[in-house]
PDB file of C-alpha atoms in Angstrom:
ATOM      1  CA  UNK F 721      73.942 117.598 108.739  1.00  0.00           C
ATOM      2  CA  UNK F 722      72.529 119.002 105.495  1.00  0.00           C
ATOM      3  CA  UNK F 723      73.481 119.250 101.836  1.00  0.00           C
ATOM      4  CA  UNK F 724      75.683 122.268 102.489  1.00  0.00           C
ATOM      5  CA  UNK F 725      77.622 120.437 105.178  1.00  0.00           C
ATOM      6  CA  UNK F 726      78.223 117.538 102.798  1.00  0.00           C
ATOM      7  CA  UNK F 727      79.229 119.912 100.000  1.00  0.00           C
ATOM      8  CA  UNK F 728      81.711 121.710 102.248  1.00  0.00           C
ATOM      9  CA  UNK F 729      83.267 118.412 103.274  1.00  0.00           C
ATOM     10  CA  UNK F 730      83.579 117.387  99.629  1.00  0.00           C
ATOM     11  CA  UNK F 731      85.211 120.714  98.753  1.00  0.00           C
ATOM     12  CA  UNK F 732      87.820 120.227 101.488  1.00  0.00           C
ATOM     13  CA  UNK F 733      88.597 116.717 100.243  1.00  0.00           C
ATOM     14  CA  UNK F 734      89.261 117.797  96.645  1.00  0.00           C
ATOM     15  CA  UNK F 735      92.991 118.289  97.194  1.00  0.00           C
ATOM     16  CA  UNK F 736      95.480 115.658  98.348  1.00  0.00           C
ATOM     17  CA  UNK F 737      95.496 116.838 101.960  1.00  0.00           C
ATOM     18  CA  UNK F 738      93.772 114.477 104.354  1.00  0.00           C
ATOM     19  CA  UNK F 739      91.271 116.410 106.442  1.00  0.00           C
ATOM     20  CA  UNK F 740      89.813 115.578 109.839  1.00  0.00           C
ATOM     21  CA  UNK F 741      86.100 114.859 109.673  1.00  0.00           C
ATOM     22  CA  UNK F 742      83.755 114.286 112.633  1.00  0.00           C
ATOM     23  CA  UNK F 743      83.693 110.717 113.953  1.00  0.00           C
ATOM     24  CA  UNK F 744      79.928 110.657 113.416  1.00  0.00           C
ATOM     25  CA  UNK F 745      80.034 112.172 109.912  1.00  0.00           C
ATOM     26  CA  UNK F 746      78.598 109.136 108.134  1.00  0.00           C
ATOM     27  CA  UNK F 747      76.048 108.423 110.876  1.00  0.00           C
ATOM     28  CA  UNK F 748      74.758 111.985 110.686  1.00  0.00           C
ATOM     29  CA  UNK F 749      74.722 111.760 106.896  1.00  0.00           C
ATOM     30  CA  UNK F 750      72.618 108.611 107.140  1.00  0.00           C
ATOM     31  CA  UNK F 751      70.098 110.393 109.385  1.00  0.00           C
ATOM     32  CA  UNK F 752      69.920 113.261 106.916  1.00  0.00           C
ATOM     33  CA  UNK F 753      69.347 110.908 103.960  1.00  0.00           C
ATOM     34  CA  UNK F 754      66.602 109.038 105.841  1.00  0.00           C
ATOM     35  CA  UNK F 755      64.872 112.322 106.707  1.00  0.00           C
ATOM     36  CA  UNK F 756      64.972 113.389 103.063  1.00  0.00           C
ATOM     37  CA  UNK F 757      63.413 110.092 102.044  1.00  0.00           C
ATOM     38  CA  UNK F 758      60.651 110.536 104.634  1.00  0.00           C
ATOM     39  CA  UNK F 759      59.884 114.024 103.323  1.00  0.00           C
ATOM     40  CA  UNK F 760      59.762 112.736  99.754  1.00  0.00           C
ATOM     41  CA  UNK F 761      57.397 109.912 100.706  1.00  0.00           C
ATOM     42  CA  UNK F 762      55.084 112.325 102.559  1.00  0.00           C
ATOM     43  CA  UNK F 763      54.579 114.444  99.449  1.00  0.00           C
ATOM     44  CA  UNK F 764      53.516 111.358  97.476  1.00  0.00           C
ATOM     45  CA  UNK F 765      53.569 113.305  94.221  1.00  0.00           C
ATOM     46  CA  UNK F 766      56.791 112.829  92.240  1.00  0.00           C
ATOM     47  CA  UNK F 767      55.753 115.469  89.706  1.00  0.00           C
ATOM     48  CA  UNK F 768      55.412 118.281  92.213  1.00  0.00           C
ATOM     49  CA  UNK F 769      58.152 120.963  92.291  1.00  0.00           C
ATOM     50  CA  UNK F 770      58.838 120.251  95.962  1.00  0.00           C
ATOM     51  CA  UNK F 771      59.246 116.530  95.344  1.00  0.00           C
ATOM     52  CA  UNK F 772      61.576 117.172  92.407  1.00  0.00           C
ATOM     53  CA  UNK F 773      63.654 119.560  94.502  1.00  0.00           C
ATOM     54  CA  UNK F 774      63.968 117.017  97.337  1.00  0.00           C
ATOM     55  CA  UNK F 775      64.802 114.201  94.931  1.00  0.00           C
ATOM     56  CA  UNK F 776      67.530 116.324  93.341  1.00  0.00           C
ATOM     57  CA  UNK F 777      68.920 117.092  96.794  1.00  0.00           C
ATOM     58  CA  UNK F 778      68.753 113.407  97.706  1.00  0.00           C
ATOM     59  CA  UNK F 779      70.604 112.337  94.558  1.00  0.00           C
ATOM     60  CA  UNK F 780      73.232 115.056  94.949  1.00  0.00           C
ATOM     61  CA  UNK F 781      73.813 114.118  98.603  1.00  0.00           C
ATOM     62  CA  UNK F 782      74.307 110.432  97.761  1.00  0.00           C
ATOM     63  CA  UNK F 783      76.670 111.267  94.922  1.00  0.00           C
ATOM     64  CA  UNK F 784      78.716 113.654  97.078  1.00  0.00           C
ATOM     65  CA  UNK F 785      78.931 111.158  99.934  1.00  0.00           C
ATOM     66  CA  UNK F 786      80.226 108.450  97.599  1.00  0.00           C
ATOM     67  CA  UNK F 787      82.794 110.892  96.187  1.00  0.00           C
ATOM     68  CA  UNK F 788      83.950 111.886  99.681  1.00  0.00           C
ATOM     69  CA  UNK F 789      84.329 108.215 100.562  1.00  0.00           C
ATOM     70  CA  UNK F 790      86.353 107.381  97.435  1.00  0.00           C
ATOM     71  CA  UNK F 791      88.618 110.438  97.771  1.00  0.00           C
ATOM     72  CA  UNK F 792      89.432 109.604 101.384  1.00  0.00           C
ATOM     73  CA  UNK F 793      89.997 105.932 100.572  1.00  0.00           C
ATOM     74  CA  UNK F 794      92.377 106.966  97.795  1.00  0.00           C
ATOM     75  CA  UNK F 795      94.354 109.076 100.252  1.00  0.00           C
ATOM     76  CA  UNK F 796      94.451 106.221 102.759  1.00  0.00           C
ATOM     77  CA  UNK F 797      95.843 103.812 100.159  1.00  0.00           C
ATOM     78  CA  UNK F 798      98.382 106.375  98.913  1.00  0.00           C
ATOM     79  CA  UNK F 799      99.691 106.985 102.418  1.00  0.00           C
ATOM     80  CA  UNK F 800      99.866 103.271 103.173  1.00  0.00           C
ATOM     81  CA  UNK F 801     101.813 102.703  99.950  1.00  0.00           C
ATOM     82  CA  UNK F 802     104.308 105.439 100.828  1.00  0.00           C
ATOM     83  CA  UNK F 803     104.609 104.168 104.401  1.00  0.00           C
ATOM     84  CA  UNK F 804     105.424 100.666 103.139  1.00  0.00           C
ATOM     85  CA  UNK F 805     108.753 102.000 101.830  1.00  0.00           C
ATOM     86  CA  UNK F 806     109.676 103.871 105.027  1.00  0.00           C
ATOM     87  CA  UNK F 807     111.407 102.614 108.160  1.00  0.00           C
ATOM     88  CA  UNK F 808     109.444 104.849 110.543  1.00  0.00           C
ATOM     89  CA  UNK F 809     106.083 106.671 110.571  1.00  0.00           C
ATOM     90  CA  UNK F 810     106.193 109.438 107.996  1.00  0.00           C
ATOM     91  CA  UNK F 811     102.911 111.226 108.549  1.00  0.00           C
ATOM     92  CA  UNK F 812     100.614 112.344 111.352  1.00  0.00           C
ATOM     93  CA  UNK F 813      97.687 112.031 108.946  1.00  0.00           C
ATOM     94  CA  UNK F 814      96.893 108.628 110.420  1.00  0.00           C
ATOM     95  CA  UNK F 815      95.428 110.432 113.431  1.00  0.00           C
ATOM     96  CA  UNK F 816      92.840 111.981 111.090  1.00  0.00           C
ATOM     97  CA  UNK F 817      91.441 108.635 109.958  1.00  0.00           C
ATOM     98  CA  UNK F 818      88.111 107.234 111.058  1.00  0.00           C
ATOM     99  CA  UNK F 819      88.333 103.776 112.707  1.00  0.00           C
ATOM    100  CA  UNK F 820      87.273 101.961 109.521  1.00  0.00           C
ATOM    101  CA  UNK F 821      89.774 103.992 107.484  1.00  0.00           C
ATOM    102  CA  UNK F 822      92.536 103.165 109.968  1.00  0.00           C
ATOM    103  CA  UNK F 823      91.686  99.475 109.685  1.00  0.00           C
ATOM    104  CA  UNK F 824      91.918  99.744 105.902  1.00  0.00           C
ATOM    105  CA  UNK F 825      95.278 101.529 106.228  1.00  0.00           C
ATOM    106  CA  UNK F 826      96.639  98.680 108.372  1.00  0.00           C
ATOM    107  CA  UNK F 827      95.272  96.046 105.991  1.00  0.00           C
ATOM    108  CA  UNK F 828      96.848  97.750 102.964  1.00  0.00           C
ATOM    109  CA  UNK F 829     100.225  97.902 104.736  1.00  0.00           C
ATOM    110  CA  UNK F 830      99.997  94.210 105.608  1.00  0.00           C
ATOM    111  CA  UNK F 831      98.871  93.330 102.092  1.00  0.00           C
ATOM    112  CA  UNK F 832     101.787  95.188 100.513  1.00  0.00           C
ATOM    113  CA  UNK F 833     104.225  93.435 102.824  1.00  0.00           C
ATOM    114  CA  UNK F 834     102.669  90.043 102.035  1.00  0.00           C
ATOM    115  CA  UNK F 835     102.859  90.685  98.277  1.00  0.00           C
ATOM    116  CA  UNK F 836     106.466  91.814  98.607  1.00  0.00           C
ATOM    117  CA  UNK F 837     107.406  88.637 100.479  1.00  0.00           C
ATOM    118  CA  UNK F 838     105.571  86.405  98.010  1.00  0.00           C
ATOM    119  CA  UNK F 839     106.730  88.084  94.801  1.00  0.00           C
ATOM    120  CA  UNK F 840     110.078  89.685  95.582  1.00  0.00           C
ATOM    121  CA  UNK F 841     111.108  87.464  98.481  1.00  0.00           C
ATOM    122  CA  UNK F 842     112.304  84.519  96.366  1.00  0.00           C
ATOM    123  CA  UNK F 843     114.380  86.926  94.280  1.00  0.00           C
ATOM    124  CA  UNK F 844     115.872  89.157  96.977  1.00  0.00           C
ATOM    125  CA  UNK F 845     116.029  86.689  99.874  1.00  0.00           C
ATOM    126  CA  UNK F 846     116.052  83.178  98.349  1.00  0.00           C
ATOM    127  CA  UNK F 847     117.201  81.419 101.519  1.00  0.00           C
ATOM    128  CA  UNK F 848     115.145  83.294 104.083  1.00  0.00           C
ATOM    129  CA  UNK F 849     112.277  80.795 104.124  1.00  0.00           C
ATOM    130  CA  UNK F 850     109.891  83.632 104.971  1.00  0.00           C
ATOM    131  CA  UNK F 851     106.222  82.993 104.150  1.00  0.00           C
ATOM    132  CA  UNK F 852     103.759  85.665 103.086  1.00  0.00           C
ATOM    133  CA  UNK F 853     101.051  86.352 105.677  1.00  0.00           C
ATOM    134  CA  UNK F 854      97.973  87.756 103.998  1.00  0.00           C
ATOM    135  CA  UNK F 855      95.489  89.750 106.088  1.00  0.00           C
ATOM    136  CA  UNK F 856      91.858  88.750 106.581  1.00  0.00           C
ATOM    137  CA  UNK F 857      88.872  91.112 106.824  1.00  0.00           C
ATOM    138  CA  UNK F 858      86.502  90.776 109.757  1.00  0.00           C
ATOM    139  CA  UNK F 859      82.905  91.862 110.027  1.00  0.00           C
ATOM    140  CA  UNK F 860      83.038  93.278 113.555  1.00  0.00           C
ATOM    141  CA  UNK F 861      82.727  97.075 113.573  1.00  0.00           C
ATOM    142  CA  UNK F 862      85.514  97.206 116.131  1.00  0.00           C
ATOM    143  CA  UNK F 863      87.573  94.355 114.761  1.00  0.00           C
ATOM    144  CA  UNK F 864      91.179  94.063 115.945  1.00  0.00           C
ATOM    145  CA  UNK F 865      94.027  94.046 113.473  1.00  0.00           C
ATOM    146  CA  UNK F 866      94.155  90.752 111.507  1.00  0.00           C
ATOM    147  CA  UNK F 867      97.346  89.628 113.274  1.00  0.00           C
ATOM    148  CA  UNK F 868      95.919  90.332 116.746  1.00  0.00           C
ATOM    149  CA  UNK F 869      95.207  87.224 118.893  1.00  0.00           C
ATOM    150  CA  UNK F 870      91.602  88.372 119.375  1.00  0.00           C
ATOM    151  CA  UNK F 871      90.978  88.580 115.633  1.00  0.00           C
ATOM    152  CA  UNK F 872      89.845  84.950 115.447  1.00  0.00           C
ATOM    153  CA  UNK F 873      86.806  85.857 117.510  1.00  0.00           C
ATOM    154  CA  UNK F 874      85.427  87.963 114.690  1.00  0.00           C
ATOM    155  CA  UNK F 875      83.258  86.748 111.845  1.00  0.00           C
ATOM    156  CA  UNK F 876      85.264  86.365 108.662  1.00  0.00           C
ATOM    157  CA  UNK F 877      83.720  87.838 105.541  1.00  0.00           C
ATOM    158  CA  UNK F 878      86.651  87.632 103.154  1.00  0.00           C
ATOM    159  CA  UNK F 879      89.013  84.686 102.905  1.00  0.00           C
ATOM    160  CA  UNK F 880      92.716  85.404 102.940  1.00  0.00           C
ATOM    161  CA  UNK F 881      94.723  84.781  99.803  1.00  0.00           C
ATOM    162  CA  UNK F 882      96.017  81.386  98.804  1.00  0.00           C
ATOM    163  CA  UNK F 883      99.210  80.280 100.503  1.00  0.00           C
ATOM    164  CA  UNK F 884      98.497  82.001 103.832  1.00  0.00           C
ATOM    165  CA  UNK F 885      99.696  80.415 107.039  1.00  0.00           C
ATOM    166  CA  UNK F 886      96.207  80.085 108.462  1.00  0.00           C
ATOM    167  CA  UNK F 887      95.242  77.598 105.770  1.00  0.00           C
ATOM    168  CA  UNK F 888      91.937  79.326 105.041  1.00  0.00           C
ATOM    169  CA  UNK F 889      90.272  78.316 101.796  1.00  0.00           C
ATOM    170  CA  UNK F 890      90.471  80.957  99.113  1.00  0.00           C
ATOM    171  CA  UNK F 891      88.195  82.154  96.370  1.00  0.00           C
ATOM    172  CA  UNK F 892      86.076  85.142  95.472  1.00  0.00           C
ATOM    173  CA  UNK F 893      84.965  87.534  98.168  1.00  0.00           C
ATOM    174  CA  UNK F 894      81.657  86.652  99.784  1.00  0.00           C
ATOM    175  CA  UNK F 895      79.269  88.203  97.300  1.00  0.00           C
ATOM    176  CA  UNK F 896      76.453  88.420  99.833  1.00  0.00           C
ATOM    177  CA  UNK F 897      78.561  90.631 102.119  1.00  0.00           C
ATOM    178  CA  UNK F 898      80.501  92.896  99.772  1.00  0.00           C
ATOM    179  CA  UNK F 899      78.878  92.690  96.322  1.00  0.00           C
ATOM    180  CA  UNK F 900      75.334  92.466  95.033  1.00  0.00           C
ATOM    181  CA  UNK F 901      73.738  91.564  91.722  1.00  0.00           C
ATOM    182  CA  UNK F 902      71.654  94.283  90.080  1.00  0.00           C
ATOM    183  CA  UNK F 903      69.863  94.940  86.810  1.00  0.00           C
ATOM    184  CA  UNK F 904      70.786  98.356  85.447  1.00  0.00           C
ATOM    185  CA  UNK F 905      67.754 100.438  84.454  1.00  0.00           C
ATOM    186  CA  UNK F 906      69.472 103.180  82.456  1.00  0.00           C
ATOM    187  CA  UNK F 907      72.686 103.848  80.554  1.00  0.00           C
ATOM    188  CA  UNK F 908      75.326 105.158  82.937  1.00  0.00           C
ATOM    189  CA  UNK F 909      78.659 106.887  82.397  1.00  0.00           C
ATOM    190  CA  UNK F 910      81.766 104.944  83.384  1.00  0.00           C
ATOM    191  CA  UNK F 911      82.300 105.169  87.146  1.00  0.00           C
ATOM    192  CA  UNK F 912      84.869 103.953  89.634  1.00  0.00           C
ATOM    193  CA  UNK F 913      83.457 101.475  92.120  1.00  0.00           C
ATOM    194  CA  UNK F 914      84.201 101.225  95.830  1.00  0.00           C
ATOM    195  CA  UNK F 915      86.605  98.397  94.927  1.00  0.00           C
ATOM    196  CA  UNK F 916      88.656 100.723  92.714  1.00  0.00           C
ATOM    197  CA  UNK F 917      87.521  99.148  89.433  1.00  0.00           C
ATOM    198  CA  UNK F 918      85.972 101.077  86.551  1.00  0.00           C
ATOM    199  CA  UNK F 919      82.455 100.030  85.557  1.00  0.00           C
ATOM    200  CA  UNK F 920      80.747 100.755  82.239  1.00  0.00           C
ATOM    201  CA  UNK F 921      77.141  99.580  82.259  1.00  0.00           C
ATOM    202  CA  UNK F 922      74.093 100.096  80.110  1.00  0.00           C
ATOM    203  CA  UNK F 923      70.352  99.693  80.554  1.00  0.00           C
ATOM    204  CA  UNK F 924      69.229  96.078  81.085  1.00  0.00           C
ATOM    205  CA  UNK F 925      72.752  94.896  81.959  1.00  0.00           C
ATOM    206  CA  UNK F 926      72.836  92.463  84.888  1.00  0.00           C
ATOM    207  CA  UNK F 927      76.074  93.011  86.774  1.00  0.00           C
ATOM    208  CA  UNK F 928      77.820  92.386  90.074  1.00  0.00           C
ATOM    209  CA  UNK F 929      78.662  95.671  91.812  1.00  0.00           C
ATOM    210  CA  UNK F 930      80.178  96.669  95.159  1.00  0.00           C
ATOM    211  CA  UNK F 931      77.354  96.967  97.678  1.00  0.00           C
ATOM    212  CA  UNK F 932      78.000 100.685  98.266  1.00  0.00           C
ATOM    213  CA  UNK F 933      77.665 101.566  94.581  1.00  0.00           C
ATOM    214  CA  UNK F 934      74.707  99.257  94.050  1.00  0.00           C
ATOM    215  CA  UNK F 935      72.857 100.833  96.978  1.00  0.00           C
ATOM    216  CA  UNK F 936      73.404 104.304  95.559  1.00  0.00           C
ATOM    217  CA  UNK F 937      72.134 103.298  92.115  1.00  0.00           C
ATOM    218  CA  UNK F 938      69.089 101.539  93.565  1.00  0.00           C
ATOM    219  CA  UNK F 939      68.147 104.579  95.637  1.00  0.00           C
ATOM    220  CA  UNK F 940      68.404 106.716  92.505  1.00  0.00           C
ATOM    221  CA  UNK F 941      66.190 104.289  90.577  1.00  0.00           C
ATOM    222  CA  UNK F 942      69.085 103.551  88.247  1.00  0.00           C
ATOM    223  CA  UNK F 943      69.273  99.870  89.139  1.00  0.00           C
ATOM    224  CA  UNK F 944      67.174  97.080  90.635  1.00  0.00           C
ATOM    225  CA  UNK F 945      68.335  94.405  93.037  1.00  0.00           C
ATOM    226  CA  UNK F 946      68.318  90.878  91.593  1.00  0.00           C
ATOM    227  CA  UNK F 947      67.246  88.108  93.928  1.00  0.00           C
ATOM    228  CA  UNK F 948      69.686  85.256  94.440  1.00  0.00           C
ATOM    229  CA  UNK F 949      68.918  82.156  92.445  1.00  0.00           C
ATOM    230  CA  UNK F 950      67.554  83.964  89.390  1.00  0.00           C
ATOM    231  CA  UNK F 951      68.924  81.654  86.689  1.00  0.00           C
ATOM    232  CA  UNK F 952      68.280  84.045  83.815  1.00  0.00           C
ATOM    233  CA  UNK F 953      70.205  86.752  85.649  1.00  0.00           C
ATOM    234  CA  UNK F 954      73.072  84.378  86.403  1.00  0.00           C
ATOM    235  CA  UNK F 955      73.299  83.487  82.725  1.00  0.00           C
ATOM    236  CA  UNK F 956      73.493  87.164  81.782  1.00  0.00           C
ATOM    237  CA  UNK F 957      76.261  87.745  84.320  1.00  0.00           C
ATOM    238  CA  UNK F 958      78.208  84.809  82.899  1.00  0.00           C
ATOM    239  CA  UNK F 959      77.858  86.228  79.404  1.00  0.00           C
ATOM    240  CA  UNK F 960      79.173  89.637  80.526  1.00  0.00           C
ATOM    241  CA  UNK F 961      82.104  88.090  82.353  1.00  0.00           C
TER     242      UNK F 961
END
């Protein structure tokens, strides 16, 4: 894995066709990023041409990897949305998904069905008595589908929505697992987060960001992680929200 391999993958993902990528694509990308960081630390001179070149490569690689991720996630959600209106499988693209992407696909399908039952059900089928079953997200890397009997053995990181049959308490997603609090160190252009929301942040803003985006900004020295319990930071977040 190198910057060219990442760039080629990004180029292939620019259209709406879902491409097959190696099962170890992200693991190999992680190794490559760690090696870059080791090389940068060995130089120990951020002003040297070699260090600048490696830092530029590092930043470009992180940016491209995030873009690849978001493009593929967008395709997964689009296909799940289309499938929700069909009576039978409509695409073989599902075979091209990585395990985590396939889990997301299944969760989106279940979420759409649950929303349809909860919102449209009383209108279209007033006497059916059908109850929406909202999916849960599990932390296991090989977690079964949320409606699988073995799912309860996993560690829950996101509560299901209110009104679910499992009776799980609802609320915001576990911020320690999916989101982090950071202080932004420079003005940034509006970007789309891993959660699909658009973020516009400026220097010195203290914000809650998806962990993936926050990690990328921290590695690029564009943000700093805020420790939990920092009252001044919490006050700033409240003001922004």
